[in-house]
Structure formats: C-alpha cells, structure tokens
mmCIF file of C-alpha atoms in Angstrom:
data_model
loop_
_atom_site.group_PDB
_atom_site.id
_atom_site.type_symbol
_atom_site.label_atom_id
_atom_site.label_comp_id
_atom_site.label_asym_id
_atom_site.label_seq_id
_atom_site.Cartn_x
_atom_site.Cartn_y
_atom_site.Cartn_z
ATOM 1 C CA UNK A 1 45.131 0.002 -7.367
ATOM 2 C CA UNK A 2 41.967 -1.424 -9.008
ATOM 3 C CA UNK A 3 38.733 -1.290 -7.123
ATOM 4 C CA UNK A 4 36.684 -2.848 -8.935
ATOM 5 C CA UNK A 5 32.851 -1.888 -7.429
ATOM 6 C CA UNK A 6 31.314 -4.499 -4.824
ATOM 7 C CA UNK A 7 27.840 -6.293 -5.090
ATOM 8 C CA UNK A 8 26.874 -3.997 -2.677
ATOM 9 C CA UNK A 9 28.005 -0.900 -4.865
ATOM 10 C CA UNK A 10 26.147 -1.748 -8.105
ATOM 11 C CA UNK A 11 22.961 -2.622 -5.970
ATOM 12 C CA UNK A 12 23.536 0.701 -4.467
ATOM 13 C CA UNK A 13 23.544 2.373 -8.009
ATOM 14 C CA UNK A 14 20.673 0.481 -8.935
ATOM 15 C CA UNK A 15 18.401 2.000 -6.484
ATOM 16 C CA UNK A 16 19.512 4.883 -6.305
ATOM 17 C CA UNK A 17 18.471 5.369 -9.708
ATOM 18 C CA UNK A 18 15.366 6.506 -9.023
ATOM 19 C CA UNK A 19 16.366 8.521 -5.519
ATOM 20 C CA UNK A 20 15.839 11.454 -7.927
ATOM 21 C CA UNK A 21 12.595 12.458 -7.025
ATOM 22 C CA UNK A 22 12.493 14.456 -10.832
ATOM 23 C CA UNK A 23 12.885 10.814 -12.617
ATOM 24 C CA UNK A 24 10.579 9.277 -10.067
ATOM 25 C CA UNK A 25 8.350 11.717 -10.891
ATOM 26 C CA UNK A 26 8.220 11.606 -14.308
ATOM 27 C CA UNK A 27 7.985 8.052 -13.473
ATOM 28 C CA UNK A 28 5.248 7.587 -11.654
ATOM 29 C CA UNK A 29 3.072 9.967 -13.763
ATOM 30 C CA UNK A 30 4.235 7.236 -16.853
ATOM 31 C CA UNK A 31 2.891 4.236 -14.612
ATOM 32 C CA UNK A 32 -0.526 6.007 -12.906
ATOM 33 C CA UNK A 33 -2.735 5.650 -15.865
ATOM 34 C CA UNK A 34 -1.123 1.842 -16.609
ATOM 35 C CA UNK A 35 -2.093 0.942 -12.796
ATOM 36 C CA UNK A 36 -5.686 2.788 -12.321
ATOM 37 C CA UNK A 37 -7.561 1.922 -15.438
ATOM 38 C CA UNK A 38 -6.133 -1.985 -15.156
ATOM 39 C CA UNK A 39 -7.005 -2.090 -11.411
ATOM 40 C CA UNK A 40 -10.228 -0.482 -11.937
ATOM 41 C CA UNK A 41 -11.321 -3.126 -14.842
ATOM 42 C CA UNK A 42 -9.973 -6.407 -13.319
ATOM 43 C CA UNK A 43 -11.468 -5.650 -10.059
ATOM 44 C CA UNK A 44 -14.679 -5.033 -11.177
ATOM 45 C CA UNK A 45 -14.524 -7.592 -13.776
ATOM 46 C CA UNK A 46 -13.610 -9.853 -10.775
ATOM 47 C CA UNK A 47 -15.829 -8.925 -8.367
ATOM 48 C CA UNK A 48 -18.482 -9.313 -10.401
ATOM 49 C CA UNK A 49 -17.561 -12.529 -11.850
ATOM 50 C CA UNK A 50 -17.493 -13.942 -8.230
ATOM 51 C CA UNK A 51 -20.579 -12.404 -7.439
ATOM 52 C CA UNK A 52 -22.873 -13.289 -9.902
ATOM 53 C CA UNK A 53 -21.048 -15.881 -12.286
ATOM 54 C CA UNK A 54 -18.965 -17.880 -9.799
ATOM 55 C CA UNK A 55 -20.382 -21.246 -8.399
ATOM 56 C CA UNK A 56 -21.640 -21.554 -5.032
ATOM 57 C CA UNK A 57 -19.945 -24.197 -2.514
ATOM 58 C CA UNK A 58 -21.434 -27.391 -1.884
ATOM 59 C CA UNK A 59 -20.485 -26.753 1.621
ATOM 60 C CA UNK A 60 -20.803 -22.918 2.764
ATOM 61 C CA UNK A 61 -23.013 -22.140 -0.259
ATOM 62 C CA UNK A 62 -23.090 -18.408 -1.476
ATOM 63 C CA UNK A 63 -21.045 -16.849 1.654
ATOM 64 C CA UNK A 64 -18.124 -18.200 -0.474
ATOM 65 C CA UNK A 65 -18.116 -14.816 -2.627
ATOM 66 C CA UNK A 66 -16.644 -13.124 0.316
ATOM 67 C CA UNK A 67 -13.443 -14.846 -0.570
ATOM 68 C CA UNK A 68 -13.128 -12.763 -3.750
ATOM 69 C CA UNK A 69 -12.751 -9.703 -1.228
ATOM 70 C CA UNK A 70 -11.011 -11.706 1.746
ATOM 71 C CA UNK A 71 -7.965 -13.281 -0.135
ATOM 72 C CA UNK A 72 -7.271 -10.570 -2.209
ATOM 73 C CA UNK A 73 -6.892 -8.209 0.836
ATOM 74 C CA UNK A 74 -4.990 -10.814 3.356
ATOM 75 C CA UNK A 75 -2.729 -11.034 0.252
ATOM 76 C CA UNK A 76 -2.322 -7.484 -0.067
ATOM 77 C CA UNK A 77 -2.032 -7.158 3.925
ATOM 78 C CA UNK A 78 1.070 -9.730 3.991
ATOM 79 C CA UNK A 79 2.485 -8.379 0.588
ATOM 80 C CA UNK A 80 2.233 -4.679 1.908
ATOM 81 C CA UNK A 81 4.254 -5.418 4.891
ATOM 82 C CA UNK A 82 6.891 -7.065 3.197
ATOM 83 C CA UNK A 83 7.151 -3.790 0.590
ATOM 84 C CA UNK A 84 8.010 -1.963 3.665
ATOM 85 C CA UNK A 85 10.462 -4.250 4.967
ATOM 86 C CA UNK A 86 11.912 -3.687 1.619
ATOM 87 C CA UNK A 87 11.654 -0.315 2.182
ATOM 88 C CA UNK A 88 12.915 -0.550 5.520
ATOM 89 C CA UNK A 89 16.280 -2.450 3.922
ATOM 90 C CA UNK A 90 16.579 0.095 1.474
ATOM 91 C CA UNK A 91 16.100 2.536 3.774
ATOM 92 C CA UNK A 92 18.774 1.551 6.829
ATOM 93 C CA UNK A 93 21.434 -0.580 4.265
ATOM 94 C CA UNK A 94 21.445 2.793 1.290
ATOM 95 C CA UNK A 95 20.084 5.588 2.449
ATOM 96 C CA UNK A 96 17.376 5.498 0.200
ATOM 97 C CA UNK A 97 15.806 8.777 0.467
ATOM 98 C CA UNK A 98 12.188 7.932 -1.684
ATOM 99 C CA UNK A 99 12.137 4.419 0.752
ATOM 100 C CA UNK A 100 11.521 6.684 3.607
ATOM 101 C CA UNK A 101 9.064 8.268 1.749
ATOM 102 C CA UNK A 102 7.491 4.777 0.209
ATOM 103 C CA UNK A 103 7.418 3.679 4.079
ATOM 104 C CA UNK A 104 5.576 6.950 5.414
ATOM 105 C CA UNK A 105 2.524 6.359 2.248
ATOM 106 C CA UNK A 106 2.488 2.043 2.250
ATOM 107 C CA UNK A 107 1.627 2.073 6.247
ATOM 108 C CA UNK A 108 -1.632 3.349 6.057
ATOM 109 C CA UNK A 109 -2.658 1.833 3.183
ATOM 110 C CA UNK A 110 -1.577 -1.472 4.431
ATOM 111 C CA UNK A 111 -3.416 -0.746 7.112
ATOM 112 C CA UNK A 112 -6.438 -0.130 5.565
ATOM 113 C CA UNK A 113 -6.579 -3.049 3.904
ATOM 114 C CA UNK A 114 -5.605 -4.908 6.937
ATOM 115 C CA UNK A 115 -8.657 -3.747 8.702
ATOM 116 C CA UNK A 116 -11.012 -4.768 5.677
ATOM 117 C CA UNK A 117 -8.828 -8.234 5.488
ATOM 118 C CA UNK A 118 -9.817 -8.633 9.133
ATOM 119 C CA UNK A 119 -13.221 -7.594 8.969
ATOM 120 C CA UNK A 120 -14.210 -9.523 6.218
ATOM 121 C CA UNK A 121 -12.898 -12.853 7.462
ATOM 122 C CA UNK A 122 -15.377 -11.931 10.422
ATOM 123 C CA UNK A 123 -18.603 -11.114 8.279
ATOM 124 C CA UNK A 124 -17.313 -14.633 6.643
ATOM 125 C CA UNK A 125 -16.733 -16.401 10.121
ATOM 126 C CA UNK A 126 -19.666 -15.720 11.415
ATOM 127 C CA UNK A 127 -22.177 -17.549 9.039
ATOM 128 C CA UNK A 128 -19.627 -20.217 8.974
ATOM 129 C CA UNK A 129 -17.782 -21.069 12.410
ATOM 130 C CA UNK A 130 -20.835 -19.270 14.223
ATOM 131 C CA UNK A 131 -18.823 -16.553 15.575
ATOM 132 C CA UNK A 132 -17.480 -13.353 14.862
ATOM 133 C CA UNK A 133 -13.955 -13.817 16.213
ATOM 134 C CA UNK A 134 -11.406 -16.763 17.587
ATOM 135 C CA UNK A 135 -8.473 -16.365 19.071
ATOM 136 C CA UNK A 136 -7.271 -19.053 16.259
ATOM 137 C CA UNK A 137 -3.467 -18.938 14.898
ATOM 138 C CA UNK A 138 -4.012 -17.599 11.920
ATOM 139 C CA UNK A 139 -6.224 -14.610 12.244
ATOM 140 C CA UNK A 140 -4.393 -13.551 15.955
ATOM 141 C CA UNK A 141 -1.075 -13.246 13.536
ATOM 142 C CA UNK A 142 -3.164 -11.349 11.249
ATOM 143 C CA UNK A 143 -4.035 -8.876 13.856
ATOM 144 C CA UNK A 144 -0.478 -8.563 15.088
ATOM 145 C CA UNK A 145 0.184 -7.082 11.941
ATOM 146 C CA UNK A 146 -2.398 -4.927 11.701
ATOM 147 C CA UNK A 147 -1.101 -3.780 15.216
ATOM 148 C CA UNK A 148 2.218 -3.905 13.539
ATOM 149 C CA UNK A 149 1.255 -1.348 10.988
ATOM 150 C CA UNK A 150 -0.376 1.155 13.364
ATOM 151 C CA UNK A 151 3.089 0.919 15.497
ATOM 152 C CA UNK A 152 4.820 1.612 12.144
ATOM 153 C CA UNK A 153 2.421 4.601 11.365
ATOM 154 C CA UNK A 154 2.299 6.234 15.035
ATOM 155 C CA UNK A 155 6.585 5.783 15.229
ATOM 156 C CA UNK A 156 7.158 7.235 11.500
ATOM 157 C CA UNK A 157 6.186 10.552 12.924
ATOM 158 C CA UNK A 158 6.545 10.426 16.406
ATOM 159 C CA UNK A 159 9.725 12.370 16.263
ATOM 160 C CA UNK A 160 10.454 15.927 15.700
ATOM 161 C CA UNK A 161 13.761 14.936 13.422
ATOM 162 C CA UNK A 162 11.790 12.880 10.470
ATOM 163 C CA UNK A 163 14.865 11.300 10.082
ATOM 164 C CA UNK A 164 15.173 9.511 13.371
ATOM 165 C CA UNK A 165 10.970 8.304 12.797
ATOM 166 C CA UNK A 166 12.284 7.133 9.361
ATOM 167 C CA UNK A 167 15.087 5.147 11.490
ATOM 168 C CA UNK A 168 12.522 3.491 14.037
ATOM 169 C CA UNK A 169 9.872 2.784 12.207
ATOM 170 C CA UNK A 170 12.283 0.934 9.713
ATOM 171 C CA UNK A 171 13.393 -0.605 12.505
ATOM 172 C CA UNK A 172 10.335 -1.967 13.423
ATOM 173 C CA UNK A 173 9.318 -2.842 9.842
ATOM 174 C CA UNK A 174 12.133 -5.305 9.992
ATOM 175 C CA UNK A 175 11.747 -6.835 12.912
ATOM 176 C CA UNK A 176 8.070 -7.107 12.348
ATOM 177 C CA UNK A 177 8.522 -8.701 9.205
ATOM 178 C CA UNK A 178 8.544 -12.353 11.245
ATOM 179 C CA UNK A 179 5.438 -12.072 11.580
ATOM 180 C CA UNK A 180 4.580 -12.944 7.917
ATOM 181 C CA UNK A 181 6.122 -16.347 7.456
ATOM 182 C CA UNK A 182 3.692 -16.921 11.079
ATOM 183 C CA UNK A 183 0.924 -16.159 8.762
ATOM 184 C CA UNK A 184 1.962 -18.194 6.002
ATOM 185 C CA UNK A 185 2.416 -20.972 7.808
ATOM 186 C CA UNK A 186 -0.101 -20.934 11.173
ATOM 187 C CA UNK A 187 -2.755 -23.062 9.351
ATOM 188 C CA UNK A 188 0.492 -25.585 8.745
ATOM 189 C CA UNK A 189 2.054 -25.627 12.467
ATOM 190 C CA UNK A 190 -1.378 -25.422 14.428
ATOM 191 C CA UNK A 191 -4.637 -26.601 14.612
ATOM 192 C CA UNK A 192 -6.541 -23.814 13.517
ATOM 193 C CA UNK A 193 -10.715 -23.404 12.725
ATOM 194 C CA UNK A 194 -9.334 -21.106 9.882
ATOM 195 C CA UNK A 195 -8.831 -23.364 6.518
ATOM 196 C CA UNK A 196 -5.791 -24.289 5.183
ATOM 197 C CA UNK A 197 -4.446 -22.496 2.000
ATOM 198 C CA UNK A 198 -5.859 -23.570 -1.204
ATOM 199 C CA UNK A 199 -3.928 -22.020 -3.390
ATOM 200 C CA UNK A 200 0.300 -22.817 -3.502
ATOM 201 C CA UNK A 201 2.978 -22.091 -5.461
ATOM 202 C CA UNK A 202 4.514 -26.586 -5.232
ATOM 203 C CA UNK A 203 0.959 -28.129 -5.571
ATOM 204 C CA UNK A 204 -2.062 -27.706 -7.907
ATOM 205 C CA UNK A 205 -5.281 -25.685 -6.156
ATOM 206 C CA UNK A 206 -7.912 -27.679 -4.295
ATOM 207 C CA UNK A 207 -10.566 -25.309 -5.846
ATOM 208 C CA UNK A 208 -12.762 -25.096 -8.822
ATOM 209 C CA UNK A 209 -11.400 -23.232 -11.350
ATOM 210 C CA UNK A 210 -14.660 -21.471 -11.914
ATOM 211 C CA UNK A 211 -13.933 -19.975 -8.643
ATOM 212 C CA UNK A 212 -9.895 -20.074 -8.937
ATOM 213 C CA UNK A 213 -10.280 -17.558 -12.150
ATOM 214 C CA UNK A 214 -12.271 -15.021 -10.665
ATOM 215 C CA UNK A 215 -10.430 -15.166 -7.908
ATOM 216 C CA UNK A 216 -7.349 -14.129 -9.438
ATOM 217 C CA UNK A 217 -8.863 -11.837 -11.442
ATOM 218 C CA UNK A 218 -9.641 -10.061 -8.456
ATOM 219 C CA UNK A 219 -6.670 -10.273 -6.497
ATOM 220 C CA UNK A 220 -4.475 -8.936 -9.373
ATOM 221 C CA UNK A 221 -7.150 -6.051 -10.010
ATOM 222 C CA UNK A 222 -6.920 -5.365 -5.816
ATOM 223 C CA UNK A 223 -3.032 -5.581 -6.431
ATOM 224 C CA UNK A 224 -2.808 -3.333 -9.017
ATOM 225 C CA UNK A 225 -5.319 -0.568 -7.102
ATOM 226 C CA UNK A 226 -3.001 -1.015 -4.615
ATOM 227 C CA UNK A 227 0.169 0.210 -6.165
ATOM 228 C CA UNK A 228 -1.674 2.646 -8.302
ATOM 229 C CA UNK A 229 -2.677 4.351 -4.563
ATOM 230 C CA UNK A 230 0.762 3.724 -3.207
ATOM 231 C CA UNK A 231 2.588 5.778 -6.244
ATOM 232 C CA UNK A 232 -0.299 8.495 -6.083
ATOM 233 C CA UNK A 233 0.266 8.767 -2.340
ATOM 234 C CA UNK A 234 4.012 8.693 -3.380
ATOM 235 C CA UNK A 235 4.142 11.494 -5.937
ATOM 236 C CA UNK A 236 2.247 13.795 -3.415
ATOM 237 C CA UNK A 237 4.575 12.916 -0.484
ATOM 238 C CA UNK A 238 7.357 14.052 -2.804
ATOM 239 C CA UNK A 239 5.452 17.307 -4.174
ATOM 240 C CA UNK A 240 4.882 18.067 -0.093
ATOM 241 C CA UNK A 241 8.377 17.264 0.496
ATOM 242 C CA UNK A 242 9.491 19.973 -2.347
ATOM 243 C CA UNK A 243 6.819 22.555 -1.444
ATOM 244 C CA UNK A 244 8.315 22.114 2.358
ATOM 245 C CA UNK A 245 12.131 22.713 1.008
ATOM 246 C CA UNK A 246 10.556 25.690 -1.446
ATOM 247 C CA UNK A 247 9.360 27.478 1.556
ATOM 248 C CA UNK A 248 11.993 27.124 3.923
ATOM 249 C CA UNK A 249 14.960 28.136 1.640
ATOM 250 C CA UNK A 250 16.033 31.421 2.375
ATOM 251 C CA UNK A 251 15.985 32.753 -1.381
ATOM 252 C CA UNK A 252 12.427 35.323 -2.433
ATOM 253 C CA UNK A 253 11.000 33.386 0.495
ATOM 254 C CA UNK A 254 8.591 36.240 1.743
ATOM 255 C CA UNK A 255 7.150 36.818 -1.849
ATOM 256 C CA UNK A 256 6.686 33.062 -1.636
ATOM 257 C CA UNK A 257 4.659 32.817 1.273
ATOM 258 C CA UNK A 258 2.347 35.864 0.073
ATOM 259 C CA UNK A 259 1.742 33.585 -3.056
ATOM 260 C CA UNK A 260 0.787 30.923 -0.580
ATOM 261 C CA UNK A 261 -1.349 32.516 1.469
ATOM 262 C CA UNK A 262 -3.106 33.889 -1.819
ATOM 263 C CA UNK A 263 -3.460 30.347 -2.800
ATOM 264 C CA UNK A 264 -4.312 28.839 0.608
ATOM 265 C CA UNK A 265 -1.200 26.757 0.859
ATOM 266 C CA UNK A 266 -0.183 27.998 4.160
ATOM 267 C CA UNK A 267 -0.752 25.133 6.207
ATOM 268 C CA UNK A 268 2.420 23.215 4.412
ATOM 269 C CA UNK A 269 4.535 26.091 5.356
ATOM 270 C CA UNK A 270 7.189 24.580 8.104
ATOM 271 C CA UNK B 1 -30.338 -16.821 0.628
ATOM 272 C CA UNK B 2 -29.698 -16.185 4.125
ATOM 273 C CA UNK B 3 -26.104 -15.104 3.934
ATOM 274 C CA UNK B 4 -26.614 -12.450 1.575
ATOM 275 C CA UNK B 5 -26.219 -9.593 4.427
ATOM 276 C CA UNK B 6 -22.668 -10.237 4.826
ATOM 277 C CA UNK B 7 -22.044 -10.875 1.452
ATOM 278 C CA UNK B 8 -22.851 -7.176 0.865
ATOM 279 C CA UNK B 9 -21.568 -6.308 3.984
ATOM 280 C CA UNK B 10 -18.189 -7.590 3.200
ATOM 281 C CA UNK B 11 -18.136 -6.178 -0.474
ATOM 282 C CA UNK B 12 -19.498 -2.846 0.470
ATOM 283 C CA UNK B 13 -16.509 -2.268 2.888
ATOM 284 C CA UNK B 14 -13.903 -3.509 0.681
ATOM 285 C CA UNK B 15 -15.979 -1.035 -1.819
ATOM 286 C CA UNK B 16 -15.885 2.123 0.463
ATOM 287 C CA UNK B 17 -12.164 1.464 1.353
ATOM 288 C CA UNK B 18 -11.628 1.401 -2.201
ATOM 289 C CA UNK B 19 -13.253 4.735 -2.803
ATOM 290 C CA UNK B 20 -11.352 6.410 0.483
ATOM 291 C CA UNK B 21 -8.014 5.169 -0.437
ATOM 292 C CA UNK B 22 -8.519 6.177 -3.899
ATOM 293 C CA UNK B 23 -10.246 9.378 -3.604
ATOM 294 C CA UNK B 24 -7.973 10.946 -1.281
ATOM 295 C CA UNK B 25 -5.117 9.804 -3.042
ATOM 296 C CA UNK B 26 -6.235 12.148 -5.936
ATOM 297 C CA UNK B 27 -7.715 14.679 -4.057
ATOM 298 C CA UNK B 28 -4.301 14.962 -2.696
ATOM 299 C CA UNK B 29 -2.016 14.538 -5.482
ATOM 300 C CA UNK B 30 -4.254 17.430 -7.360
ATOM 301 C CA UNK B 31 -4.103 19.824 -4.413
ATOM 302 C CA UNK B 32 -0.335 19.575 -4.116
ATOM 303 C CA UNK B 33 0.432 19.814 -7.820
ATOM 304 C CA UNK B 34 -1.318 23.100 -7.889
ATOM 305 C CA UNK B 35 0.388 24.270 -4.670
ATOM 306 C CA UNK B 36 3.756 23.601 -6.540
ATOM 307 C CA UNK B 37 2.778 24.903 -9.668
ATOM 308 C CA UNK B 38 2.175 28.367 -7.547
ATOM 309 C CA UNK B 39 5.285 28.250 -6.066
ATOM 310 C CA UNK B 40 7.184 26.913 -8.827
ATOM 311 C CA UNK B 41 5.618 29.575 -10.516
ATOM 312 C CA UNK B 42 6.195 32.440 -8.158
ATOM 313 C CA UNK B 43 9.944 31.355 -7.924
ATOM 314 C CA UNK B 44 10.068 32.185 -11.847
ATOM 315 C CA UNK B 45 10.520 28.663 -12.594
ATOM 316 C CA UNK B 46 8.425 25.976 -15.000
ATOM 317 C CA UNK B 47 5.712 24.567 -13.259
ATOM 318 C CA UNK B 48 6.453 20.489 -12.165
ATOM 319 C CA UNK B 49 5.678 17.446 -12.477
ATOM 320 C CA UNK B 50 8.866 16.331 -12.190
ATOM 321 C CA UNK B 51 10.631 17.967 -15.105
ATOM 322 C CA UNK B 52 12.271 20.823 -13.724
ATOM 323 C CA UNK B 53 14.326 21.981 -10.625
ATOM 324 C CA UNK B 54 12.270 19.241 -8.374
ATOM 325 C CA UNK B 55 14.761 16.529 -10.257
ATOM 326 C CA UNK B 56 18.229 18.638 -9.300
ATOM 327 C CA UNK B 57 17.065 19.485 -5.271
ATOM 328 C CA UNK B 58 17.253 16.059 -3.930
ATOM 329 C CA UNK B 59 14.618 14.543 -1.575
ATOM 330 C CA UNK B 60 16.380 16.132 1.386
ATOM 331 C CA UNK B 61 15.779 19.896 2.244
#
C-alpha cells in the first residue's frame, strides 16, 4: 500500500517547521535586527522626505503629507487582519501552535494602528471635507475592523481554557476577514466623499512620483516596524509561554518559585 | 500654512504609537528573557534564547 503524502500533508510539514518554538526562536532573534534598523531608516527617511521634500498638491496643498502616515497605516490595518486570518487558517486547518500565539500579539498591534489609520484620515478630513467624520463607505468599513480587532482581542482571552479563546477568536478572524475586500473596494461600489485609490496593482498611479516615492518609502519602513514589533511581541509570548510550563511542572518546582520571587517574576506564576 | 496643526497632529500620533508599540515590545522581550534565564538557570539548565530545552518542550504545557 503506497500512501504517497497529500497536498495537505506537505503544507502541513511546511508549517509546522517552525511550530518549534526553539527554531522560531533562534529565528526570530536572526530576523529582529534585519527588521528594526530597516524600519527605523526607511520610515524616517520617508517621513521626512514627505514632510519637507515632497511637493504640495495643487488642490489640498500641504495637508497632503498626512498621506505619508494615513496610507501606510490603512495598509498595515487591512494587511494585519489578513495575517491573522492566516493565522486563524493555520490555526483551525493544522493546529498550528505559534499561530495561536501570532494571533494573541498581531490583534493589538493591528489595532493600534487601526486607531492611528482612523484618526489620521480625520485630522486629514477635516481641513479637507470640513468635517471630522462621515458615515461614508469606506471609512465605516474601516471602523468595522477596528471593532473587528477589539472583538478578536477581548474573545482571545475571554476563556479560562486558552485553547477554546484561540478557537473563537480564530473563528472570528475568519469570518471577519470579508470585511477587507469591503474596504478594497467601497470607493469602487459606492459613492463615497473618501477618494478613490491611487495607487493599483493593473493600472499606472494617478500621482506624482515625487510624492509616489516617498510614499512607498514610508509604507515599506511602517511595514517593516510592523513585523519587527509583531516577532518581538512573538518571541516574548513564547518566553511567557515557557516560563508558564517551567513553573507549573511538577519537577524542583518549589526551589523554582523561591528563585522567582527573588527575581520578582512571581506574577507569571499560574 | 494653515493646515500645519494637523499635519503635526497626525505625524505626532503615528510617532507616539510608534514609540508605545516599540518600546513595550522591548521592554517586554528584555524582562522575560531575564525571567527565563533565572529559571533556566535555577533548573540547572543553559540559559535561552531558543537554543536549549525551550526547542524540545513544545509550545503546549
């Protein structure tokens, strides 16, 4: 009998690869300094090149720099939600045991940058449309996901089992995940004050390129800070995870928890 | 140069975000590498970073 391994068997494999939290580890201490330093350069580099380099529109004049900020996050807001869908697949389909982990550390980041996404197309809107807030396609999608994410972040630990909070909230990471093509495509299928995109991947941008360059300077700087955060958060969530096991395994545990208190760990003890 | 309020409105939030996220992601990862190195340590094992015993134990506890 020759079973030969399934799509879904090598994939499997694949991923689980790096379930070892030792290799991931070793991993992500590899990739921090490759992330950080490149985030921490380009962003700058971009920011300031959109602040003080960039030209102004003919139209909105200089309130156009806050799009080196704004796009950059509502990429990073979209782009972080489909990570943890990813995470979410990974996660209900494999068993994944770091995607669980991945999920708990993206959702408030994601969040985060939500928020700024959100409040920067207001400090943007307001010189512009006049007004702080519409209830316009495009930015009422935008805040459903940034509701999406605090669901995500209040169900991931909502239960006393993390198990069945990594189960929900991966849940709900799917099934929000329709929310992004919505934002993709509300400036397309409605009538919206918010602009359509100017940037996409089948036609050539409608934008200068002395404002195109920064702003993708910036955006892959934001990206990169981004991930460099995420695998930080990461690599702690899977120290905390290991001090958690150290302390409630049966073996030397009291001499364990003396050296904690000594140390003022206590507060991770289970 | 009227607009220039929420131009530095906009790019000081995106700025103190920056420094929050970051910060605390540090912050964190340094306090819980010394917290394992104790343990690891009072266990009789090599400290970590993820090249000892942390690789064998699996996520799960």
């Amino acid at each position: 009998m020759n079973a030969s391994p399934t799509f879904m068997d090598r994939a499997g494999a694949l991923f689980h690869r790096y379930a070892n939290p030792g290799r991931f580890l070793k991993l992500g201490a590899a990739l921090q300094p490759w992330l950080t330093w490149p985030a921490i350069v380009l962003t700058l580099c971009g920011l300031g090149w959109g602040l003080f380099f960039s030209p102004a529109d003919w139209q909105q004049g200089d309130s156009v720099r806050i799009m080196y900020v704004h796009v950059p996050c509502a990429w990073l807001a979209s782009s972080g939600y489909a990570a943890l869908a990813v995470c979410a697949v990974l996660s209900l389909v494999w068993r994944h045991p770091l995607a669980d982990l991945a999920a708990v550390e993206i959702g408030p980041v994601g969040a985060c940058v939500t928020a700024t996404c959100l409040a920067t197309g207001s400090l943007w809107g307001k010189p512009m449309w006049g007004t702080w807030w519409v209830w316009d396609a495009r930015l009422t999608s935008v805040l459903v996901l940034f509701f999406l994410y605090l669901g995500h972040i209040a169900l991931i630990r909502a239960f006393d089992d993390p198990q069945r909070g990594y189960r929900a909230a991966a849940i709900l990471a799917l099934a929000g995940a329709v929310d992004l093509p919505i934002i993709k495509f509300s400036v397309q299928w409605w009538n919206t004050l918010h602009q359509p995109d100017s940037i996409t991947l089948t036609g050539a941008p409608t934008m200068s390129h002395a404002m195109l360059w920064p702003l993708l300077v910036s955006t892959l700087g934001f990206t990169l800070g981004f991930a460099a955060i995420v695998v930080a958060r990461l690599r702690a969530g899977v120290m905390e995870h290991r001090i958690r096991s150290l302390l409630t395994s049966p073996r030397r545990g009291t001499s364990v928890n003396a050296t904690l208190a000594e140390s003022g760990a206590q507060e991770l003890a289970v | 140069m009227t607009h220039l309020p929420y131009i530095l409105a906009a790019y000081g939030l995106a700025g103190a975000l920056a420094l929050y996220l970051s910060i605390g992601a540090a912050l964190r990862l340094r306090r819980d590498r010394a917290r394992l190195a104790t343990l690891e340590a009072a266990r009789g094992r090599q400290p970590v970073d993820g090249q000892t015993e942390t690789g064998r134990a699996g996520v799960s506890a």
